[in-house]
JSON list of C-alpha atoms in Angstrom, two decimals:
[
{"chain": "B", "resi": 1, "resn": "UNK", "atom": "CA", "xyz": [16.85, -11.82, -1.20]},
{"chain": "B", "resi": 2, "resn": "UNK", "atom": "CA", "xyz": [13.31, -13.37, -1.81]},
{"chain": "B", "resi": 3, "resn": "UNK", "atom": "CA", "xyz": [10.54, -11.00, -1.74]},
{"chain": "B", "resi": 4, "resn": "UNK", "atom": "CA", "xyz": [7.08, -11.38, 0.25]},
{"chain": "B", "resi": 5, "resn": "UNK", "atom": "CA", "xyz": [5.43, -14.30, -1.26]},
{"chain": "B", "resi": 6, "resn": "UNK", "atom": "CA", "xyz": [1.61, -15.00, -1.34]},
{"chain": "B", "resi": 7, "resn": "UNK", "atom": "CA", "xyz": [-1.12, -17.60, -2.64]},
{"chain": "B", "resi": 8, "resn": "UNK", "atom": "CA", "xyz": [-2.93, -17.91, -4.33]},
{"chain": "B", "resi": 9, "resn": "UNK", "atom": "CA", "xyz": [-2.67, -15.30, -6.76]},
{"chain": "B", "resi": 10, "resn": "UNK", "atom": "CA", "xyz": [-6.01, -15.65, -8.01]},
{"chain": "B", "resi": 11, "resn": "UNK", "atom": "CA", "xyz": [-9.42, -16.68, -6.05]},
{"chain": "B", "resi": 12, "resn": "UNK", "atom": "CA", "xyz": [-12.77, -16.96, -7.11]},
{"chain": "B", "resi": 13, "resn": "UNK", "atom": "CA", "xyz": [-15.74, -18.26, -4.99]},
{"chain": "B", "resi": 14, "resn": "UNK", "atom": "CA", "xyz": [-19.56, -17.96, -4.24]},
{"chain": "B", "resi": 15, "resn": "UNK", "atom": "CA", "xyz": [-20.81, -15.72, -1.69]},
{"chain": "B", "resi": 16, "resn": "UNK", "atom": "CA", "xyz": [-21.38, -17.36, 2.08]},
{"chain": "B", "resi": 17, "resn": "UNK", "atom": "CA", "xyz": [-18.08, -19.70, 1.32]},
{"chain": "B", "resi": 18, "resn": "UNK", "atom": "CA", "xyz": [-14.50, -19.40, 2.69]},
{"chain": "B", "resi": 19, "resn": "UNK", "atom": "CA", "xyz": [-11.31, -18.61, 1.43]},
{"chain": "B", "resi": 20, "resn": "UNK", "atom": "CA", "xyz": [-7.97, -18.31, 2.96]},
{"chain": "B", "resi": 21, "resn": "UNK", "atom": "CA", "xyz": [-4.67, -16.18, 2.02]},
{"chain": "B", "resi": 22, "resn": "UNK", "atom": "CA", "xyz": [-1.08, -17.35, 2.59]},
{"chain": "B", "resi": 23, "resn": "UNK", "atom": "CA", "xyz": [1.58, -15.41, 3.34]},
{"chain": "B", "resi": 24, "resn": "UNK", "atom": "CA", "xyz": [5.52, -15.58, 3.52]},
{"chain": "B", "resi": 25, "resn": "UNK", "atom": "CA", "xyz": [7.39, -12.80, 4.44]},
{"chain": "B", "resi": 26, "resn": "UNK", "atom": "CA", "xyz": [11.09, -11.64, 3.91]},
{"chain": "B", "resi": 27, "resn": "UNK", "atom": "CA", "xyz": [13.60, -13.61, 6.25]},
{"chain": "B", "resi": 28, "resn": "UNK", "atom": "CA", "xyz": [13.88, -11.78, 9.00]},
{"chain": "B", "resi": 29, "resn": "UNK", "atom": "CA", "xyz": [11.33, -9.33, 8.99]},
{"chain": "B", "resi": 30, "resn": "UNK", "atom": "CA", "xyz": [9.08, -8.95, 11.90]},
{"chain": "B", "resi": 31, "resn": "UNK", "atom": "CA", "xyz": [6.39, -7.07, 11.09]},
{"chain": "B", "resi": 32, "resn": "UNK", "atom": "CA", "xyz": [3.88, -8.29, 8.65]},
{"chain": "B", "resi": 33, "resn": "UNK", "atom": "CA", "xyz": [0.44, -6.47, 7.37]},
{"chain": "B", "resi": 34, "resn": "UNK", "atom": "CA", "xyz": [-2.43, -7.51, 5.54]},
{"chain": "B", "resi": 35, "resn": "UNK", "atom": "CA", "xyz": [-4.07, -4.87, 3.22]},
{"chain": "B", "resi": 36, "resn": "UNK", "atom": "CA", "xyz": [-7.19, -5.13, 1.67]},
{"chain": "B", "resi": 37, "resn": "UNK", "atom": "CA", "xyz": [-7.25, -3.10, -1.53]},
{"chain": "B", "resi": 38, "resn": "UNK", "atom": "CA", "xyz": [-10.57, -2.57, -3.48]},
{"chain": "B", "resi": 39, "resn": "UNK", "atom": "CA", "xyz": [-10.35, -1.36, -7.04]},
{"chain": "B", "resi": 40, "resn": "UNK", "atom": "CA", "xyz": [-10.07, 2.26, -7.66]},
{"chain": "B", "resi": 41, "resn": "UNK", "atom": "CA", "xyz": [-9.19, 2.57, -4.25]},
{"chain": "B", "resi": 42, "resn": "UNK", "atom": "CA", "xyz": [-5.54, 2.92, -2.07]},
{"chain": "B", "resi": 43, "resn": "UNK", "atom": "CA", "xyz": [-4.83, -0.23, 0.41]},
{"chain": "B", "resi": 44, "resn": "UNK", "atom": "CA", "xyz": [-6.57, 0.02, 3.39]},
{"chain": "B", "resi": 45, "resn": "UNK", "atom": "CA", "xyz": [-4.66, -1.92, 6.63]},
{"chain": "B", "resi": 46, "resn": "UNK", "atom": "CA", "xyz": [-6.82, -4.94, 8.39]},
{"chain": "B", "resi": 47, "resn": "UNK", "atom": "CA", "xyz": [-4.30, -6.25, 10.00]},
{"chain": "B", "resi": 48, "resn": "UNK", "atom": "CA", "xyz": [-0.47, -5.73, 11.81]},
{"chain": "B", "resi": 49, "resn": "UNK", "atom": "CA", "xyz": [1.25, -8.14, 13.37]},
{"chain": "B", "resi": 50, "resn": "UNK", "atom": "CA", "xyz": [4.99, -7.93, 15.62]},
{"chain": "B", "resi": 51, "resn": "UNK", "atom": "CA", "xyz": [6.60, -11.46, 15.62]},
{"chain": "B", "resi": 52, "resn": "UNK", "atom": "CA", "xyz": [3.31, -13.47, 16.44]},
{"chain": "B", "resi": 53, "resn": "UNK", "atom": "CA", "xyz": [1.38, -10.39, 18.22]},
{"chain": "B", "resi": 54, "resn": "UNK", "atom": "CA", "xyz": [-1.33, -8.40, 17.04]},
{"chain": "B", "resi": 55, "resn": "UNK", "atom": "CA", "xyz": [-0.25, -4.64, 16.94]},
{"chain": "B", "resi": 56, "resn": "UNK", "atom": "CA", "xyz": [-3.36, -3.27, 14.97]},
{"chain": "B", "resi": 57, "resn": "UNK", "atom": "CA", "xyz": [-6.67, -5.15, 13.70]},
{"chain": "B", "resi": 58, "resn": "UNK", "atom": "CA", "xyz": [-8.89, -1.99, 14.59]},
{"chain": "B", "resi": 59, "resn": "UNK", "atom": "CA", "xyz": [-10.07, -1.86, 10.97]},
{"chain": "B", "resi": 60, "resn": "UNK", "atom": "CA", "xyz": [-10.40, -6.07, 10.35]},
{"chain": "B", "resi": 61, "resn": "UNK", "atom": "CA", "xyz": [-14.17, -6.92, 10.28]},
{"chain": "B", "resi": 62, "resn": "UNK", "atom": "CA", "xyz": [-13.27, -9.18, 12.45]},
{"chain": "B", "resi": 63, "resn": "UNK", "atom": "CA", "xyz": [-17.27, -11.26, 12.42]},
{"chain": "B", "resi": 64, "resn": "UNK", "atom": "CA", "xyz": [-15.79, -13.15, 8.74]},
{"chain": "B", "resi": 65, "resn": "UNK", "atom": "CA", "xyz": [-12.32, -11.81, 8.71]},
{"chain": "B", "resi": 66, "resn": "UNK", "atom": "CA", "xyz": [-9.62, -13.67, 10.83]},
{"chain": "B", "resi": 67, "resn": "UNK", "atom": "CA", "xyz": [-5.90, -13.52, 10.86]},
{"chain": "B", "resi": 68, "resn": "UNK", "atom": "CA", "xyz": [-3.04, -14.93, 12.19]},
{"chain": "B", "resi": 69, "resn": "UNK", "atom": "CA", "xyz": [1.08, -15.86, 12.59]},
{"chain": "B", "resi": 70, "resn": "UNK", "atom": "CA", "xyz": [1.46, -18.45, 15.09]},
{"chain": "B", "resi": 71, "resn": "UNK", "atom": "CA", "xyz": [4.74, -18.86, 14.60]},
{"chain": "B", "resi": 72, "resn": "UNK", "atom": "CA", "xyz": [6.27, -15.41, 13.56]},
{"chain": "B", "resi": 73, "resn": "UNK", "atom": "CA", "xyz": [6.81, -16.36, 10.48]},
{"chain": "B", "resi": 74, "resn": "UNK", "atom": "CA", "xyz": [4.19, -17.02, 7.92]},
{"chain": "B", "resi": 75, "resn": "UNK", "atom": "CA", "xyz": [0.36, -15.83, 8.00]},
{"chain": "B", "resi": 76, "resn": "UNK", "atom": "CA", "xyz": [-2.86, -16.78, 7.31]},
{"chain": "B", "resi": 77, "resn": "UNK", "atom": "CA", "xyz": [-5.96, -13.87, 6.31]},
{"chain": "B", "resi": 78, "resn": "UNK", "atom": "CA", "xyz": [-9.44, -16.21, 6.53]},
{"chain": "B", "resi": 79, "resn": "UNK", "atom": "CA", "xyz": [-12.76, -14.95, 5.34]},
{"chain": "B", "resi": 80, "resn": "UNK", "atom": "CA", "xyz": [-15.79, -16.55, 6.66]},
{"chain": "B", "resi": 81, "resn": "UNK", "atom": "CA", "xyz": [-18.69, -16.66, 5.62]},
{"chain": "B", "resi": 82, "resn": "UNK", "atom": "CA", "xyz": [-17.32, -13.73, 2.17]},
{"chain": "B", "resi": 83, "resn": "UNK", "atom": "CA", "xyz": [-19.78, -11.43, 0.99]},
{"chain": "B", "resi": 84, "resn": "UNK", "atom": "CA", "xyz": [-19.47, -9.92, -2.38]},
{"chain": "B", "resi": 85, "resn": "UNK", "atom": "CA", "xyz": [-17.55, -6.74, -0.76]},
{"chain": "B", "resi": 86, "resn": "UNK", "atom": "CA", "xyz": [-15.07, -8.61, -0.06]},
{"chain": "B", "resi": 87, "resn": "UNK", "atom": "CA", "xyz": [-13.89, -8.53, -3.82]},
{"chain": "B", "resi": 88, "resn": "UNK", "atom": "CA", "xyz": [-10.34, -6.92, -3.78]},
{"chain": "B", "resi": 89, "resn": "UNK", "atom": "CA", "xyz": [-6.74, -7.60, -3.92]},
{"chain": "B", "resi": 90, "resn": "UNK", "atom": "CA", "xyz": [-5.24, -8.85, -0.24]},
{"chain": "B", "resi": 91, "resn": "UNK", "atom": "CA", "xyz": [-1.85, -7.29, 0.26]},
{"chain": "B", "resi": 92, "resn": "UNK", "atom": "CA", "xyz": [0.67, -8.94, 2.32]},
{"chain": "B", "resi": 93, "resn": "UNK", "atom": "CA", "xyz": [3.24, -7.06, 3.20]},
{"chain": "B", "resi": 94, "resn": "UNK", "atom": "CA", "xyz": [6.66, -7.16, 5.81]},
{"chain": "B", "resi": 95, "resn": "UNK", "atom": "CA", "xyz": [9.11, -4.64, 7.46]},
{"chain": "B", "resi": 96, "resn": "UNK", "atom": "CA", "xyz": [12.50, -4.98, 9.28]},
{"chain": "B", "resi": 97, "resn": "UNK", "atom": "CA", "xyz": [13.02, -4.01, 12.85]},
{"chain": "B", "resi": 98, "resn": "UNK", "atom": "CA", "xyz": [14.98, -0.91, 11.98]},
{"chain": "B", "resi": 99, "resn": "UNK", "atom": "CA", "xyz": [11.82, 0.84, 11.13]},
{"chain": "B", "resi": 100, "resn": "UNK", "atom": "CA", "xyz": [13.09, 2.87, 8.44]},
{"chain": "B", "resi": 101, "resn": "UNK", "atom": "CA", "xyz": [9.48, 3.07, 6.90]},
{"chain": "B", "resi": 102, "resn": "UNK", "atom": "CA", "xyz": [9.87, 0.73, 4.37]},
{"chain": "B", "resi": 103, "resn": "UNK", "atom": "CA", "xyz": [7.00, -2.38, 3.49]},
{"chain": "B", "resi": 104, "resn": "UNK", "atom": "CA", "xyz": [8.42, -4.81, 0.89]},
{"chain": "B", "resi": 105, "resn": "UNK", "atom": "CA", "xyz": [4.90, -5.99, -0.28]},
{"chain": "B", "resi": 106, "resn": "UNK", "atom": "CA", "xyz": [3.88, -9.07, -2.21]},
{"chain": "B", "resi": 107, "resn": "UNK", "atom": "CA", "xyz": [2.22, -9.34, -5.46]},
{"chain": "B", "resi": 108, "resn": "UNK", "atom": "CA", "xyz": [-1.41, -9.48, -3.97]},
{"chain": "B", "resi": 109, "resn": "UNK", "atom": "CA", "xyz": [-4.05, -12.22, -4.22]},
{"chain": "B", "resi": 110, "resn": "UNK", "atom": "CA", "xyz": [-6.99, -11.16, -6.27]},
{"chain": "B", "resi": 111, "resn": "UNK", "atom": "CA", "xyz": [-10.32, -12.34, -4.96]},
{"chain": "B", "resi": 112, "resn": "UNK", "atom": "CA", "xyz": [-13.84, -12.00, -6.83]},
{"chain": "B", "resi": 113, "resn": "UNK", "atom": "CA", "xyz": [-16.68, -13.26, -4.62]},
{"chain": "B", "resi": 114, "resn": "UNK", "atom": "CA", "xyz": [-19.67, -14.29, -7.06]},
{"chain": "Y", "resi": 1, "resn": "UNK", "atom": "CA", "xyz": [-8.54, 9.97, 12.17]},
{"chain": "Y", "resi": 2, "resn": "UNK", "atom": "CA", "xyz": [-5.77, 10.66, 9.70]},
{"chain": "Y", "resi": 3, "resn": "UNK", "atom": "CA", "xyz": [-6.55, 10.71, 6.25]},
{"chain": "Y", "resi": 4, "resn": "UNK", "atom": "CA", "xyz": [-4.86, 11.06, 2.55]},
{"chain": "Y", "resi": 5, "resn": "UNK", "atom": "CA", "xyz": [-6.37, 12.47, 0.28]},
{"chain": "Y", "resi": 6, "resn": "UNK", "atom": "CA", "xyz": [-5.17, 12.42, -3.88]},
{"chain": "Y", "resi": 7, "resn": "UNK", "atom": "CA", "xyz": [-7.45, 15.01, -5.99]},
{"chain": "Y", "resi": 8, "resn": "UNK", "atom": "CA", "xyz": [-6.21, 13.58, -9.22]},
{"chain": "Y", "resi": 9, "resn": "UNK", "atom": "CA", "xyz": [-6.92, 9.95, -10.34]},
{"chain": "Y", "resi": 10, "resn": "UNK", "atom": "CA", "xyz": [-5.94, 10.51, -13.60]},
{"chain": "Y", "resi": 11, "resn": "UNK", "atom": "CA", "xyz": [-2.75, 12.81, -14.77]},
{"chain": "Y", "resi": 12, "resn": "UNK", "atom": "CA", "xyz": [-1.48, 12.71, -18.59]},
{"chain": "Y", "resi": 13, "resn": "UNK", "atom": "CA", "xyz": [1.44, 14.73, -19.67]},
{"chain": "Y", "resi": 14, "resn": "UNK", "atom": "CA", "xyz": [3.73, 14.38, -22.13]},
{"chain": "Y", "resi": 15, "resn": "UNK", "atom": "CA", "xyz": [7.20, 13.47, -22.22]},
{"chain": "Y", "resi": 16, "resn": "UNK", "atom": "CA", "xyz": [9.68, 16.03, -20.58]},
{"chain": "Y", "resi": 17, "resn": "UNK", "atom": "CA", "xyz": [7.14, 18.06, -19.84]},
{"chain": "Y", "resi": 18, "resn": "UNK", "atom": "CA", "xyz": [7.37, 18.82, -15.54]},
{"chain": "Y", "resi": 19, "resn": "UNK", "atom": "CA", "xyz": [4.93, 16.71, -13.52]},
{"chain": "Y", "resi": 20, "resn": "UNK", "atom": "CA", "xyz": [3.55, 17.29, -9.87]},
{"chain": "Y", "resi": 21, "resn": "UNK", "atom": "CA", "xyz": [1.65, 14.64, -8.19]},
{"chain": "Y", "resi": 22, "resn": "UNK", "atom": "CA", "xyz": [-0.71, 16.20, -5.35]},
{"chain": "Y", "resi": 23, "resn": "UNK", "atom": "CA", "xyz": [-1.44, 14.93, -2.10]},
{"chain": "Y", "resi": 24, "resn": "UNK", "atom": "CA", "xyz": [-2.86, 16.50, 0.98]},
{"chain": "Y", "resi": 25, "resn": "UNK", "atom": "CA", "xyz": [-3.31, 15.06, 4.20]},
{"chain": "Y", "resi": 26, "resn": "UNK", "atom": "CA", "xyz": [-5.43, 15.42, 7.95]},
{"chain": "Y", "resi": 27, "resn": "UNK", "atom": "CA", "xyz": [-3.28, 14.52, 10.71]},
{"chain": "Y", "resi": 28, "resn": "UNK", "atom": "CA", "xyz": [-3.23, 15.73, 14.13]},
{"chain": "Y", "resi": 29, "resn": "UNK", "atom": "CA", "xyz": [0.34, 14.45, 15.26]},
{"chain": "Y", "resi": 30, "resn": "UNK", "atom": "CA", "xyz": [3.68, 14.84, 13.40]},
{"chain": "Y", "resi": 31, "resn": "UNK", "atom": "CA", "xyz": [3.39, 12.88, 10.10]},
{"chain": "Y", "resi": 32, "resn": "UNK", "atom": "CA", "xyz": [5.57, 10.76, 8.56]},
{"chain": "Y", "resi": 33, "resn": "UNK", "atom": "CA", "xyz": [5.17, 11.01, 4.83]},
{"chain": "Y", "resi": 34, "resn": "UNK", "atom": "CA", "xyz": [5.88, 8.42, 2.05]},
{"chain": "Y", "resi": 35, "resn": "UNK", "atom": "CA", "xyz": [5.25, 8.22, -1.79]},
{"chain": "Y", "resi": 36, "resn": "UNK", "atom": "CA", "xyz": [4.84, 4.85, -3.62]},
{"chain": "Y", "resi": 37, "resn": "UNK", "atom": "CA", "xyz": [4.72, 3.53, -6.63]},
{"chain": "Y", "resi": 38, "resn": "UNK", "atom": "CA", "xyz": [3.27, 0.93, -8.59]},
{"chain": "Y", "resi": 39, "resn": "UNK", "atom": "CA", "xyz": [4.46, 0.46, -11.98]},
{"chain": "Y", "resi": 40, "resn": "UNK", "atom": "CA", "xyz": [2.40, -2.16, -14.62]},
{"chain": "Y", "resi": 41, "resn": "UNK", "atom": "CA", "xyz": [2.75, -5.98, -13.64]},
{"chain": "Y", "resi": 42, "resn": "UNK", "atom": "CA", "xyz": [5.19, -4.88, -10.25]},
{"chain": "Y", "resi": 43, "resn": "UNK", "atom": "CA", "xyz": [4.64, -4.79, -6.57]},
{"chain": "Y", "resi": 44, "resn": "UNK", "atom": "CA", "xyz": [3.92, -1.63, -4.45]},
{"chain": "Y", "resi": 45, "resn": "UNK", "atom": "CA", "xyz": [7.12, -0.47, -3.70]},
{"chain": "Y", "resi": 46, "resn": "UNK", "atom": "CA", "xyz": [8.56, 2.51, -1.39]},
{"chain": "Y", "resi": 47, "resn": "UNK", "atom": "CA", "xyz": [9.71, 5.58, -3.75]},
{"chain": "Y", "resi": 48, "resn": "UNK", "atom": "CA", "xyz": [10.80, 8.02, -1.03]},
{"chain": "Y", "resi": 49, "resn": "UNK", "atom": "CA", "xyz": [10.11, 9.45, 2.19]},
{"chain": "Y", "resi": 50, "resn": "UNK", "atom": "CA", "xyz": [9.67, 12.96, 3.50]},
{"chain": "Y", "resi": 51, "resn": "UNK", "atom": "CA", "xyz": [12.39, 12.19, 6.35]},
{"chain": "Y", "resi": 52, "resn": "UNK", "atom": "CA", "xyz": [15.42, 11.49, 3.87]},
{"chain": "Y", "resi": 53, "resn": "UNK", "atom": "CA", "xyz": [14.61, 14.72, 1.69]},
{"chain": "Y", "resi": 54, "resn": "UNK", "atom": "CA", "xyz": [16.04, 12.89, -1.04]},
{"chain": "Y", "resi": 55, "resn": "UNK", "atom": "CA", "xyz": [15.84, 12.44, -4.84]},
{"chain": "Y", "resi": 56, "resn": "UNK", "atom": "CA", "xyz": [14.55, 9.33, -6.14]},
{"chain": "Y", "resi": 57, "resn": "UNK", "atom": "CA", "xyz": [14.49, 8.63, -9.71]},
{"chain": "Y", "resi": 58, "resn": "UNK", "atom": "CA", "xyz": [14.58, 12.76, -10.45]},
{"chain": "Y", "resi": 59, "resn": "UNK", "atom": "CA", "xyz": [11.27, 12.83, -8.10]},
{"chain": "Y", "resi": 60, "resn": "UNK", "atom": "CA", "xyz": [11.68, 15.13, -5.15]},
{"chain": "Y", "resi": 61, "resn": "UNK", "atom": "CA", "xyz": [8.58, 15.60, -2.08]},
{"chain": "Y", "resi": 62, "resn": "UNK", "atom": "CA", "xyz": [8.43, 18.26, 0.42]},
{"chain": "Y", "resi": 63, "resn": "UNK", "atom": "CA", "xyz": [6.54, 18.25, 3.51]},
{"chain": "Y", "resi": 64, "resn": "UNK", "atom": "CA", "xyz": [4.51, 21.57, 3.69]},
{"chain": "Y", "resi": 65, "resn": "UNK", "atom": "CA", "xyz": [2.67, 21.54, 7.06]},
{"chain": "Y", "resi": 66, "resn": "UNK", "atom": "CA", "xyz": [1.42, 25.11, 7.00]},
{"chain": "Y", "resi": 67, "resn": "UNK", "atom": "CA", "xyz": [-0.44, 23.20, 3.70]},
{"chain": "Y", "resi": 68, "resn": "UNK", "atom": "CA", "xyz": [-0.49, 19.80, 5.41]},
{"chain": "Y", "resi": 69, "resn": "UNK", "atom": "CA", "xyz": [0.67, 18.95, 1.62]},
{"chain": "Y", "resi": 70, "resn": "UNK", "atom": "CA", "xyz": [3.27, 16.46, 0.06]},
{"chain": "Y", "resi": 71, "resn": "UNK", "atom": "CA", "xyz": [3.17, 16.80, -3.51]},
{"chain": "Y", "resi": 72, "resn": "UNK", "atom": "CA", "xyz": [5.40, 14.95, -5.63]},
{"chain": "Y", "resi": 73, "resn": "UNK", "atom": "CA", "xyz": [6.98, 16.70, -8.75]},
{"chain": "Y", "resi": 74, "resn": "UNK", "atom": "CA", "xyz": [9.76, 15.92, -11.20]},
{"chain": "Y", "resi": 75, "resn": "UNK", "atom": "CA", "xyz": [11.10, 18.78, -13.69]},
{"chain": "Y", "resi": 76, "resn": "UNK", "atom": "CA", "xyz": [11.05, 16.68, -16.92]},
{"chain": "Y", "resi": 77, "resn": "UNK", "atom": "CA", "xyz": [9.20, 13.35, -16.80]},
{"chain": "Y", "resi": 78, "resn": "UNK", "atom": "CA", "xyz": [10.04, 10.20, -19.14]},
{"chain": "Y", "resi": 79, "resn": "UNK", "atom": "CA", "xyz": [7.87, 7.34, -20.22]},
{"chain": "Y", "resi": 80, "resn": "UNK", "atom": "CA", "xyz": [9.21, 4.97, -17.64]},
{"chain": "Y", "resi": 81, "resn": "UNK", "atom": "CA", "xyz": [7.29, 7.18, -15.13]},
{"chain": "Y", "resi": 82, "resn": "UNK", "atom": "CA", "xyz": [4.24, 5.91, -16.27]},
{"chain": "Y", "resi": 83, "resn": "UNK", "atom": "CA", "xyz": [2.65, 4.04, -13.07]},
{"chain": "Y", "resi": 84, "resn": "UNK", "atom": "CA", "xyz": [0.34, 4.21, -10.18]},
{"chain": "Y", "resi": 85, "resn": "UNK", "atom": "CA", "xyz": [1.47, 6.94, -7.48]},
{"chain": "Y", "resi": 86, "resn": "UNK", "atom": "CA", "xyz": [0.38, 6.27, -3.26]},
{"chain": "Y", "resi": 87, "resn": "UNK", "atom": "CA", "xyz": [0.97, 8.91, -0.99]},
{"chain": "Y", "resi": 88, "resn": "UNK", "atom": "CA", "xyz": [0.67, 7.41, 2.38]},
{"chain": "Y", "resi": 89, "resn": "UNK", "atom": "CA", "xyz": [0.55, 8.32, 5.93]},
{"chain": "Y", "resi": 90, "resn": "UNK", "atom": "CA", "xyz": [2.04, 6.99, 9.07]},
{"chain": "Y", "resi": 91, "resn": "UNK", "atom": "CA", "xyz": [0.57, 6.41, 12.50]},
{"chain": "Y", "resi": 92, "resn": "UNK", "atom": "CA", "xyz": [2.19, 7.84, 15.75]},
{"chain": "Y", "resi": 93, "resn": "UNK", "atom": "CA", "xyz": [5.57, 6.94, 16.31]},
{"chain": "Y", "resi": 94, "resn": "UNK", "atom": "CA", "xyz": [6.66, 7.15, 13.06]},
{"chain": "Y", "resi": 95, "resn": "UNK", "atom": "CA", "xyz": [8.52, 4.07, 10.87]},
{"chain": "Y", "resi": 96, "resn": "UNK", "atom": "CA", "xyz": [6.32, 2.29, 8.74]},
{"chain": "Y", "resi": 97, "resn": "UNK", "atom": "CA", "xyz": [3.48, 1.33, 11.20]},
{"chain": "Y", "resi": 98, "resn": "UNK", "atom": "CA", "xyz": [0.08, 1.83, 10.26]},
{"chain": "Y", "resi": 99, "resn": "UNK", "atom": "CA", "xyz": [0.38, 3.31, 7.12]},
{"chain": "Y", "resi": 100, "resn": "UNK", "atom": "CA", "xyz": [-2.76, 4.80, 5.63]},
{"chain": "Y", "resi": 101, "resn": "UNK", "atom": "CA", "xyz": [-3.09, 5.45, 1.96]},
{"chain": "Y", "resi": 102, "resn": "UNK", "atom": "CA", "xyz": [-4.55, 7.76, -0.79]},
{"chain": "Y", "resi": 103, "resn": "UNK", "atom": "CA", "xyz": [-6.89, 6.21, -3.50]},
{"chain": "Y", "resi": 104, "resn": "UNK", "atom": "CA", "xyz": [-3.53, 6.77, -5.85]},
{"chain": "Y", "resi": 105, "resn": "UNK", "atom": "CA", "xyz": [-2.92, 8.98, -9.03]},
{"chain": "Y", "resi": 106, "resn": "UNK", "atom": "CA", "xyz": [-2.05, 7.09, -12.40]},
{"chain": "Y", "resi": 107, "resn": "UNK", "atom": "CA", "xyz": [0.42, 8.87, -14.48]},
{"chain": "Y", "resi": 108, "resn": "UNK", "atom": "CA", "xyz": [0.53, 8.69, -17.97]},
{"chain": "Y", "resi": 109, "resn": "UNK", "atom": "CA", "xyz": [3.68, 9.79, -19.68]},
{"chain": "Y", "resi": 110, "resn": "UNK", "atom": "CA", "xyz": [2.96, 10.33, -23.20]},
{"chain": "Y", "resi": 111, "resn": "UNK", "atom": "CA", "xyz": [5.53, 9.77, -25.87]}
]
């Protein structure tokens, strides 16, 4: 089966512009996160969404960061206005309804804010 | 708050020799524990978790909550083990929800 897909895989902008992740998760899965890992450091969850509900955003600084899954399929992660913290690798990542404790994750996009 | 916690960032040893990955965690419910791994130009993926008490690639984790600990070990280690190592935490209910990680361990098998 096709895994999580993102893009783009790399970013690189200026701080005070915007930037915006895709994301594609595995056919069928319902449950889809967005992770924000920094280097050096383990992911950190901004995001979770069910279907096209928001679950969990308690840790999404949600003034530049926005998300969403309109649809309950794909996802978008928006940063707006991005401040040179925001320099990390954005983690998309999707589970099945069975809840077995498993997140198939994609390979990232890598964002350097200048 | 739960929290994760991974002393090492760096562990070297060399080939065959027995590893054991440390973790520790805070958590005032019941956790549910998970290791994953990272290896060079690959995804995160799942290694195991502490409710299937099983052995994935010769790597073994038991829950101690009198320690709140779930080290990893494996008796003799080989250089494909070489990768990063997450433990990770989840939220109440269990599953994969809201799963909070450790800042990782990279192991280095050496040859």
């Amino acid at each position: 089966e096709a895994g999580v897909a993102q893009s783009p895989r790399y970013k690189i902008i200026e701080k005070r512009q915007s930037v915006a992740f895709w994301c594609n998760p595995i056919s069928g899965h319902a449950t889809l996160y967005w992770y924000q890992q920094i280097l050096g450091q383990g992911p950190k969850l901004l995001i979770q969404f069910q279907n096209n509900g928001v679950v969990d955003d308690s840790q999404l600084p949600k003034d530049r960061f926005s998300a969403e899954r309109l649809k309950g399929v794909d996802s978008t992660l928006k940063i707006q206005p991005a401040k040179l913290e925001d320099s990390a690798v954005y983690l998309c990542a999707s589970s099945s309804n069975r809840n077995t404790g498993e997140l198939f994750f994609g390979e990232g996009s890598r964002l350097t804010v200048l | 708050a739960q929290r994760v916690t991974q002393p090492e960032k760096l562990l070297s040893v060399f080939k065959g020799a027995p590893v054991e990955l440390k973790c520790n965690y805070s958590y005032s419910g019941s956790p549910e524990l998970f290791w994953y791994v990272q290896y060079s130009r690959q995804r995160l993926q799942l290694l195991l978790r502490h409710i299937s008490r099983e052995s994935i690639k010769g790597f073994t984790a038991d829950l101690n909550k009198g320690e709140t600990s779930f080290h990893l070990k494996k008796p003799f280690a080989q250089e494909e083990d070489s990768a990063m190592y997450y433990c990770a935490l989840a939220d109440s209910g269990g599953g994969a929800d809201g799963l909070t990680f450790g800042k990782g361990t990279h192991l280095i098998i050496q040859p």
